[in-house]
Amino acid sequence: MGLEKNEAAAAGAGAVHGHRLSTVVPSSVTEVEKYELAEADLAFRLHYLRGVYYYAAGETVRGVTTKVLKDPMFPWLDAYYPVAGRVRRPVDDQPQQQVEEGEGEGASRRPYVKCNDCGVRIVEALCDRDLDEWLRDDAADRVKQLCYDKVLGPELFFSPLLYVQVTNFKCGAMALGFSWAHLIGDVASATTCFNNWAKILAGKNPDAVTVTPVNEPQDRAPAAAAPPPRSVKQVGPIEDYWLAPTGVDMACYSFHVTEPMLNTLQESAGAGGAFELVSALMWQTVAKIRVGKEVTTVTVVRTDMSARSGNSLGNEEKVGYVEAGSPPAKSDVSELAALLSKNVVDETAAVVGFPGDVVIYGANLTFVDMEQVDLYGLEIKGQRPAHVEYGMAGVGEEGAVLVQPDADGRGRVVTAVLPKDEVASLRAALGSSLLQAA
């Protein structure tokens, strides 16, 4: 706990400070001992979702204390019991004497979640700025400051799978920041989980929760000679610190594409969905600022709510790639949007089945489609979030761009996770004629 406080102080130096940590566990003992992880879960294990929900100052927020937020978490974690567990490997469960005598050699190292009810971490913090001022500032990494910046490892059995940071602003507004290990579910799993907690907080009946551990006892074999799918990049092998190293510092930069801006883009670029048009513009822009470096292949990660299994936790996103025939920096946005609409090569099965450790987000420049995700369902006692933005940690150095609906569903919120030294160039290249910082 002391280590975590020191790291929080370093990460949130400046406007966000005063981090205090506590833990919430399920209200009853979980009877399931072991939650097996699917191959798709392990494929995403080096990535982390960071979601921030902003609530304007007012009577509702004024009455929401940390205790009020914590109380519904106890029954919430009864249903989502794997979230309160810790990652283990079968060999970790053997007595130390047996491991020292060699009985652990050759044993399975396939990770799983031990449902030991260790709980989720709650972080309380203060911000010395008003919410309006905070959202007007286009500085990078505001998502990182409002989401506790931790990853799994190097001591996996001590690492929480979820942190919830409650940040109170000077004006009386509040932000809820979630740091969610992608290992236990994709963005649709995460947001549905958070929305169910909010329903309990409001005194409503949450949606039915189906948690079904998969039965995949085989270890992921060492990577064979076959190359990885084009959508991903092989790394590692990664041991017990689940973060792929990058050679550059990455930063999150969020901005708002308003409805008039989106209409202007649609008029100038022709037909195309909002995700494809915004992604095409970003593809072209990033290609322009990376002088001397081709950005002809991009990864696309989509959430299709109609194709989900109904399981409450899981990684069910579709992963594929698109390749441009000509340099994207010199292509029209309409051409790139058409490629993103019609030419995605689906590699989901190959990505899930690849035996080595991989980076998905940022292996190539990656576009993440969050059009169908219910981001504004996390109501605090009837009050919708004024603004929501999602970022990500564990992104490879090619970067990722998350595209999501804004509060009224007519514009888009875009978060670009890019090398830090590219953020200023990105802002300048996009220009105020089309985009404005959120």
XYZ file of C-alpha atoms in Angstrom:
438
model
C 0.000 0.000 0.000
C 2.829 2.384 0.782
C 4.414 1.692 -2.601
C 1.118 2.378 -4.344
C 0.734 5.722 -2.560
C 4.184 6.822 -3.659
C 3.499 5.829 -7.257
C 0.174 7.669 -7.190
C 1.847 10.824 -5.964
C 4.350 10.639 -8.804
C 1.738 9.929 -11.478
C -0.664 12.611 -10.282
C 1.841 15.317 -9.416
C 0.245 18.704 -10.024
C -3.475 19.377 -10.069
C -4.508 15.890 -8.908
C -3.145 14.943 -5.497
C -3.876 13.531 -2.055
C -4.387 9.917 -3.150
C -5.804 7.619 -0.468
C -6.296 3.900 -1.059
C -8.711 1.362 0.390
C -10.162 -1.979 -0.704
C -13.677 -3.329 -1.291
C -14.366 -7.069 -1.336
C -17.495 -9.124 -2.138
C -20.109 -9.218 0.618
C -20.007 -13.017 0.805
C -17.345 -15.664 0.283
C -17.004 -16.652 -3.356
C -17.564 -20.382 -3.775
C -15.823 -20.631 -7.150
C -12.112 -21.156 -6.596
C -10.774 -20.712 -10.109
C -11.796 -18.616 -13.124
C -10.133 -19.945 -16.253
C -9.041 -17.417 -18.847
C -9.891 -17.915 -22.510
C -7.331 -17.653 -25.278
C -8.801 -14.278 -26.253
C -8.314 -13.031 -22.684
C -4.652 -14.023 -22.771
C -4.225 -12.375 -26.176
C -5.249 -9.013 -24.655
C -3.414 -9.466 -21.366
C -0.807 -6.733 -21.961
C -3.418 -3.983 -22.388
C -5.416 -1.905 -19.892
C -8.566 0.163 -20.354
C -8.776 3.588 -18.707
C -12.252 5.145 -18.531
C -13.159 8.520 -16.989
C -16.747 9.584 -16.247
C -17.257 13.271 -15.370
C -20.228 14.493 -13.287
C -21.118 18.164 -13.019
C -21.395 19.835 -9.621
C -24.848 19.848 -8.064
C -27.055 18.455 -5.344
C -26.680 14.846 -6.476
C -22.895 14.852 -6.577
C -22.693 16.801 -3.324
C -24.363 13.925 -1.490
C -22.192 11.202 -3.009
C -19.537 10.323 -0.467
C -16.990 7.568 -0.874
C -19.039 5.405 1.486
C -22.118 5.908 -0.683
C -20.128 4.701 -3.685
C -18.617 1.760 -1.828
C -21.791 0.295 -0.293
C -23.246 -1.097 -3.573
C -19.846 -2.526 -4.511
C -20.174 -5.383 -2.033
C -23.168 -7.057 -3.754
C -21.822 -5.940 -7.140
C -18.656 -7.963 -6.590
C -20.720 -10.951 -5.469
C -21.927 -11.145 -9.064
C -18.652 -10.122 -10.745
C -16.506 -12.223 -8.415
C -13.546 -12.742 -10.816
C -12.932 -8.979 -10.787
C -12.133 -9.238 -7.067
C -9.599 -12.037 -7.620
C -5.914 -12.117 -8.488
C -3.949 -13.664 -11.341
C -2.083 -16.832 -10.494
C -0.345 -19.681 -12.291
C -0.845 -23.339 -11.244
C 2.789 -23.664 -10.235
C 2.334 -20.710 -7.873
C -0.081 -22.786 -5.814
C 2.461 -25.534 -5.063
C 4.194 -25.499 -1.683
C 7.587 -23.797 -1.902
C 9.325 -26.981 -0.794
C 7.928 -28.879 -3.804
C 9.018 -26.116 -6.179
C 12.514 -26.126 -4.695
C 12.690 -29.904 -5.073
C 11.797 -29.640 -8.749
C 8.213 -30.878 -8.655
C 7.116 -27.614 -10.243
C 9.282 -28.128 -13.289
C 7.218 -28.748 -16.388
C 4.017 -27.827 -14.582
C 1.457 -25.677 -16.348
C 2.174 -21.957 -16.333
C -1.132 -20.974 -17.898
C -2.480 -17.987 -15.934
C -5.913 -18.028 -14.353
C -7.812 -15.861 -11.868
C -7.824 -17.200 -8.343
C -11.160 -16.122 -6.867
C -9.764 -15.265 -3.454
C -11.925 -12.169 -2.826
C -8.904 -9.888 -2.444
C -11.091 -7.103 -3.826
C -10.787 -3.971 -5.939
C -8.828 -0.887 -4.958
C -10.633 2.382 -4.296
C -8.566 5.543 -4.737
C -9.677 8.932 -3.412
C -8.049 12.057 -4.859
C -8.522 15.814 -5.094
C -8.161 18.169 -8.064
C -7.304 21.819 -7.543
C -9.085 22.903 -10.728
C -12.684 23.418 -11.854
C -14.170 20.809 -14.172
C -14.774 23.274 -17.020
C -11.161 24.410 -16.858
C -9.962 20.802 -16.758
C -11.937 19.855 -19.874
C -10.894 22.992 -21.784
C -7.233 22.178 -21.245
C -5.880 20.192 -24.195
C -2.862 18.921 -22.259
C -2.006 15.289 -22.809
C -2.555 12.579 -20.204
C -5.520 13.998 -18.301
C -7.059 10.497 -18.518
C -3.949 9.060 -16.892
C -4.194 11.492 -13.975
C -7.795 10.479 -13.227
C -7.233 6.717 -13.575
C -4.843 5.005 -11.200
C -1.816 4.123 -13.292
C -1.021 0.513 -12.360
C -0.557 -2.664 -14.370
C -0.367 -6.343 -13.433
C 2.871 -7.513 -11.868
C 5.646 -7.961 -11.107
C 3.935 -9.685 -8.166
C 0.846 -10.940 -9.963
C -0.757 -12.388 -6.848
C -0.831 -8.899 -5.255
C -2.062 -6.979 -8.326
C -5.738 -5.881 -8.388
C -7.600 -6.299 -11.670
C -9.600 -3.098 -11.154
C -8.940 0.304 -9.588
C -11.727 2.868 -9.122
C -10.490 6.423 -8.597
C -12.877 9.046 -7.189
C -11.586 12.561 -7.879
C -13.330 15.593 -6.411
C -12.822 18.886 -8.259
C -12.517 22.316 -6.654
C -15.907 23.347 -8.075
C -17.728 20.375 -6.506
C -17.757 18.216 -9.645
C -16.590 14.608 -9.549
C -14.816 12.162 -11.839
C -14.892 8.389 -11.622
C -11.838 6.797 -13.213
C -11.654 3.059 -13.895
C -8.399 1.195 -14.519
C -9.512 -2.176 -15.887
C -7.211 -5.046 -16.855
C -8.185 -6.006 -20.428
C -7.435 -9.588 -19.413
C -10.854 -9.949 -17.783
C -12.926 -8.360 -20.509
C -13.179 -5.922 -23.387
C -14.672 -2.442 -23.264
C -18.235 -3.778 -23.589
C -17.666 -6.100 -20.617
C -16.152 -3.268 -18.604
C -18.877 -0.690 -19.280
C -21.689 -3.178 -18.646
C -20.021 -4.109 -15.375
C -19.735 -0.456 -14.298
C -23.309 0.304 -15.359
C -24.592 -2.567 -13.222
C -22.821 -1.126 -10.198
C -24.548 2.222 -10.864
C -27.941 0.495 -11.008
C -27.372 -1.030 -7.575
C -26.302 2.398 -6.312
C -29.599 3.827 -7.602
C -31.619 1.086 -5.888
C -32.536 -0.628 -9.165
C -32.258 -4.263 -10.125
C -29.050 -4.795 -12.106
C -28.981 -6.822 -15.289
C -28.484 -10.565 -14.956
C -24.790 -11.433 -14.712
C -23.495 -14.591 -16.393
C -19.925 -15.501 -15.490
C -18.860 -18.738 -17.126
C -15.238 -19.843 -16.745
C -14.020 -21.429 -19.958
C -12.577 -24.917 -20.080
C -9.308 -24.519 -21.962
C -6.767 -26.530 -19.981
C -4.044 -26.562 -22.638
C -1.093 -24.223 -22.225
C -0.348 -21.742 -24.962
C 2.625 -23.448 -26.608
C 5.811 -21.516 -27.390
C 5.547 -19.494 -30.558
C 6.147 -21.565 -33.676
C 8.069 -20.471 -36.732
C 4.913 -19.105 -38.387
C 4.805 -15.303 -38.295
C 2.169 -13.553 -36.160
C -0.991 -12.182 -37.811
C -0.520 -8.787 -39.473
C -2.880 -7.176 -36.958
C -0.490 -7.740 -34.052
C 3.172 -7.645 -33.052
C 4.878 -10.472 -31.212
C 6.785 -9.494 -28.049
C 8.436 -11.181 -25.155
C 8.016 -13.704 -23.854
C 6.583 -11.573 -21.054
C 7.026 -13.040 -17.589
C 5.296 -11.599 -14.509
C 5.312 -7.882 -15.352
C 2.509 -7.610 -17.881
C 3.495 -4.564 -19.860
C 5.314 -4.774 -23.173
C 8.300 -2.386 -23.227
C 8.275 0.487 -25.720
C 11.153 2.662 -26.775
C 9.167 5.893 -26.411
C 6.907 7.598 -23.883
C 3.237 7.316 -24.838
C 0.583 9.943 -24.069
C -3.225 10.165 -24.286
C -4.693 13.186 -26.063
C -8.492 13.595 -26.131
C -10.531 15.972 -28.270
C -14.123 16.491 -29.376
C -15.470 16.240 -32.914
C -18.715 18.190 -32.636
C -21.795 17.483 -34.743
C -21.159 20.443 -37.118
C -17.542 19.315 -37.529
C -18.658 15.762 -38.275
C -21.200 17.067 -40.787
C -18.460 19.103 -42.483
C -16.279 16.003 -42.668
C -19.125 13.962 -44.148
C -19.868 16.661 -46.729
C -16.236 16.951 -47.809
C -15.384 13.244 -47.727
C -18.643 11.796 -49.007
C -20.529 8.818 -47.637
C -19.190 6.860 -44.696
C -19.912 6.105 -41.086
C -18.640 8.385 -38.332
C -16.088 5.857 -37.132
C -14.637 5.328 -40.596
C -14.515 9.044 -41.415
C -12.880 10.105 -38.157
C -10.441 7.181 -38.327
C -9.602 8.018 -41.951
C -8.836 11.619 -41.003
C -6.614 10.439 -38.163
C -4.894 7.904 -40.431
C -4.106 10.598 -42.976
C -2.958 13.054 -40.291
C -0.663 10.612 -38.470
C 0.839 9.555 -41.792
C 1.618 13.207 -42.576
C 3.393 13.862 -39.275
C 5.475 10.678 -39.482
C 7.789 11.941 -42.170
C 9.814 9.161 -43.754
C 7.774 6.399 -42.132
C 5.037 4.557 -43.979
C 1.703 4.019 -42.214
C 0.157 1.851 -44.912
C -1.132 -0.960 -42.651
C -3.482 -0.272 -39.728
C -5.245 -2.506 -37.223
C -9.000 -2.199 -36.625
C -10.632 -3.404 -33.381
C -14.439 -3.405 -33.345
C -17.135 -4.114 -30.786
C -20.234 -5.735 -32.296
C -22.874 -5.951 -29.568
C -25.175 -8.118 -31.717
C -22.530 -10.854 -31.976
C -21.728 -11.203 -28.279
C -22.133 -14.503 -26.453
C -24.081 -13.142 -23.499
C -21.266 -13.884 -21.073
C -20.714 -10.948 -18.730
C -16.927 -11.083 -18.851
C -14.853 -11.804 -21.918
C -12.850 -10.445 -24.810
C -15.093 -10.695 -27.860
C -13.874 -7.830 -30.026
C -13.124 -8.399 -33.698
C -9.534 -7.760 -34.790
C -8.392 -7.183 -38.360
C -6.169 -5.078 -40.558
C -6.431 -2.783 -43.572
C -3.701 -2.053 -46.076
C -3.576 1.058 -48.246
C -2.369 0.711 -51.810
C -0.958 4.236 -51.920
C 0.633 6.449 -49.225
C -2.124 7.497 -46.772
C -0.563 10.945 -46.344
C -1.340 11.637 -50.006
C -4.721 9.868 -50.094
C -8.119 11.506 -49.722
C -10.017 10.940 -46.497
C -12.831 9.441 -48.586
C -10.471 6.806 -50.025
C -9.195 5.790 -46.603
C -12.737 5.725 -45.180
C -13.802 3.381 -47.987
C -10.919 1.030 -47.144
C -11.927 1.009 -43.473
C -15.541 0.296 -44.446
C -14.978 -2.483 -46.969
C -11.435 -3.840 -46.852
C -10.872 -4.992 -43.256
C -9.278 -8.458 -43.223
C -10.679 -10.262 -40.184
C -7.880 -11.980 -38.233
C -9.720 -12.548 -34.953
C -9.296 -16.330 -34.968
C -5.618 -16.097 -35.905
C -4.932 -13.480 -33.203
C -6.696 -15.521 -30.530
C -4.959 -18.717 -31.602
C -1.435 -17.311 -31.900
C 0.677 -18.980 -29.196
C 3.101 -16.155 -28.410
C 2.710 -12.947 -26.416
C 1.453 -10.122 -28.613
C 0.666 -6.429 -28.618
C -2.642 -5.722 -30.358
C -3.243 -2.012 -29.768
C -0.304 -0.157 -31.263
C 1.251 -3.051 -33.172
C 0.180 -0.968 -36.162
C -1.627 2.330 -35.869
C -4.849 0.950 -34.360
C -8.416 2.243 -34.652
C -10.864 1.186 -31.939
C -14.573 1.312 -32.801
C -16.660 2.033 -29.677
C -19.802 3.169 -31.530
C -22.051 0.510 -29.952
C -20.737 0.684 -26.391
C -23.088 2.095 -23.725
C -20.739 4.675 -22.245
C -23.353 6.973 -20.722
C -25.297 4.337 -18.803
C -23.297 4.903 -15.620
C -25.807 7.177 -13.915
C -25.113 8.288 -10.373
C -28.530 8.386 -8.707
C -30.170 9.506 -11.931
C -27.454 11.935 -13.056
C -25.812 11.043 -16.371
C -22.151 11.777 -16.899
C -21.551 15.175 -18.469
C -18.660 13.705 -20.422
C -16.937 10.328 -20.830
C -13.559 9.573 -22.335
C -11.673 6.317 -22.637
C -7.940 5.865 -23.024
C -5.631 2.923 -22.782
C -2.334 1.777 -21.281
C -0.017 -0.832 -22.736
C -0.297 0.586 -26.256
C 2.562 -0.178 -28.650
C 4.532 2.712 -30.100
C 2.586 2.811 -33.386
C -0.320 4.200 -31.337
C -4.065 3.707 -31.023
C -7.099 5.912 -31.669
C -10.337 5.301 -29.747
C -13.517 6.692 -31.342
C -16.694 6.921 -29.261
C -20.009 8.827 -29.314
C -20.223 12.038 -27.309
C -22.858 12.823 -24.672
C -25.693 13.477 -27.138
C -24.570 10.837 -29.644
C -24.265 13.283 -32.536
C -20.567 14.122 -32.249
C -17.562 11.977 -31.373
C -14.951 11.933 -28.623
C -11.559 10.824 -29.887
C -8.634 9.734 -27.743
C -5.298 9.279 -29.463
C -2.619 7.298 -27.614
C 0.578 8.221 -29.437
C 4.278 8.785 -28.790
C 4.422 11.858 -26.586
C 6.560 13.828 -29.004
C 3.878 13.477 -31.709
C 1.010 15.043 -29.748
C 1.882 18.674 -30.479
C 2.297 17.896 -34.178
C -1.054 16.106 -34.196
C -2.827 19.112 -32.674
C -1.259 21.461 -35.205
C -2.009 19.174 -38.164
C -5.661 18.680 -37.271
C -6.207 22.410 -37.026
C -8.998 24.430 -35.477
C -10.992 24.536 -38.727
C -12.380 21.058 -38.102
C -11.530 19.955 -34.572
C -11.414 21.649 -31.232
C -9.919 20.308 -28.035
C -12.461 18.866 -25.601
